[in-house]
Amino acid sequence: MDNATIASLLNETADLMEIDGADGFRVRSYRNASDAVEQTTVDLAAVSGDAAQLLAIQGIGKSMAANIQAIVATGSLPVRDELLTKYGAGLLQLLKLPGMGPKTVALLWDAGKVKNIDELAEAIDAGRLKGLPRMGEKQIEKIKKGIEDYRRSVGRFRIDEAEDAAERLTIYLMAMGGIERVTPAGSLRRGRETAGDLDLLVTGPACAQGNTDAAVQYVAAYPGIHDMIAKGENKVSFHLANGLQVDVRLLPSNCYGAALQYFTGSKAHNVVLRQRALKMGYTLSEWSLSRLDNESVVASATEEEIYAALDMDWMPPEMRENLGEIEAAAKRSVPKLIEASDIKGDVHMHTTETDGRNSILEMAEAGIARGLQYIAITEHTKNLAMTNGLDEKRALEHMKRIREVDKQMEGRIRILTGLEVDILADGSLDMDDEVLAQLDVVIASVHSHFAQPREEMTGRVLRAVGNPNVRILGHPTGRQILRREAYALDTGAVIRRCAELGVAVEHNAAPERLDLSDRDLRLAKECGCRIVINTDAHMTKVVGEWRYGIRQLRRAWLTAADVLNTLGVKEFLGAMRKR
Ligand code: DGT
Ligand code: CA
Ligand code: CA
Ligand code: ZN
């Protein structure tokens, strides 16, 4: 059990207690503990046997230490279980809808015992929400849209969730003797933004043909399994507690490459590849590339051998969507895609001055630890009151502090001044131009009025990037993966205008955002639009955490030359839009 899971269980418990009308002080103590767990670098599951180590963590008192021990030992808390029995687990789904906090859920419960998403949809259709406090027409529309988005996304998982599951399983599997390699295939390996299920390939002596019994038993004993779907000689399928399906395939090492190629997909890529094989007198399957005439194996142990036998270059899995990669590989012109190690600066992050968790100094140290040459501190502005956004006066003071800390770093890392200025409903910016003109990095982002019609929203964003102080357009579509659709925006028009103006567009590497999408990034590259990849870090551990974002850039075939923050700090600043 990792800290993020413990934190979310504590927070969930707080939500349930709040719905149940518990004392505010008690509810807060769970929320504070959840925050503390999320922030600490101590692996709680590892130290949970030792109460003293838990108590040493700031924000964890005696009762919460006991709660953490209970969570690690049982996966839940008695009070959480009780409340789930009383209200039903469907409440947890309700809480995940946008605009549905514990207060609203409690209100719906009191009004008509609404206890899951289906009942909520029914209540809306029957008009039963009208007239309830805080349930205006707009709010009801918003909830309705949230339900639609939820239903559309059911069955898919964010890429970071899938990867966490894959990492935990890999550690477990590698601990068995006779297993040499565990490789995620499918959508996860191709770096898609969501995964329908997790495909894990396993090989080693324990997976030798006809001799997999022990390995199958071992996989089936994985403690994270919620329910078993199927158990065969070479395949074990099950669900994890969060509903994610996992297909584990046990393979002899002599056909590992063929299996990896096949199960990586995509289906569209495989179909075209198989046609190419047929034309060459071969047949391609999950077992091998073989000759059609005498069935002798041509290649099967590695992907490289298979692609080489098909007279083409190997290409990164992120490219395998049948979008021209097969032609490029046959012409030996697969580009050298960007890698995480190419990025030299992270220029979108927040500190305790607004809604971040760490100080300027801590963020800078985190940047150094990640090997970055520069970072930019880009706080929110005053219109975002819930983040404690900066007004002009505080912005100038904060800029001074950033410069002081920058001096203090003595060249170990460069800290640039910046702001993530809010784009107001009419497209004007939430900060005086005089202040913006003094900053190294000005990111402009939309954080409100998401429901504007397409033309209005497009005009708003175009007006904002028209301000000569704006250098980067932040999280340009506002989507949140599996949670909130992009707002209505003519993304193409915005990208083309940014290209003309020299405004860079951001790829936001937060796994819950990942916008621009791979498709939009492809368009941005075609238009010659500058691109910056940022983490939007609100705490130290996210600084320089690009891994999900980098894969989206790779899916769009971007190279280091396409991304501005692969440059050193001087060149980066020089390449930004001139005022
Ligand atoms: P997902 O799970 O929906 O995120 O997407 P994938 O791509 O992981 O799809 P999945 O899990 O159904 O299958 C994994 C890979 O196995 C897929 O990318 C290609 C291969 N595959 C599965 N079924 C077929 C098939 O019927 N034909 C071909 N050519 N390949 C298949
Ligand atoms: Ca899959
Ligand atoms: Ca699958
Ligand atoms: Zn933002």
CSV table of C-alpha atoms and ligand atoms in Angstrom, one decimal, residues 185-187 195-199, ligand 2:
chain,number,residue,atom,x,y,z
A,185,ALA,CA,2.5,-4.0,-23.3
A,186,GLY,CA,-0.8,-2.6,-24.8
A,187,SER,CA,-1.9,1.0,-24.4
A,195,ALA,CA,-5.7,2.3,-20.4
A,196,GLY,CA,-8.7,-0.1,-20.8
A,197,ASP,CA,-6.8,-2.9,-19.2
A,198,LEU,CA,-3.3,-3.8,-18.2
A,199,ASP,CA,-1.3,-6.3,-20.4
B,2,CA,CA,-4.7,-3.2,-22.7
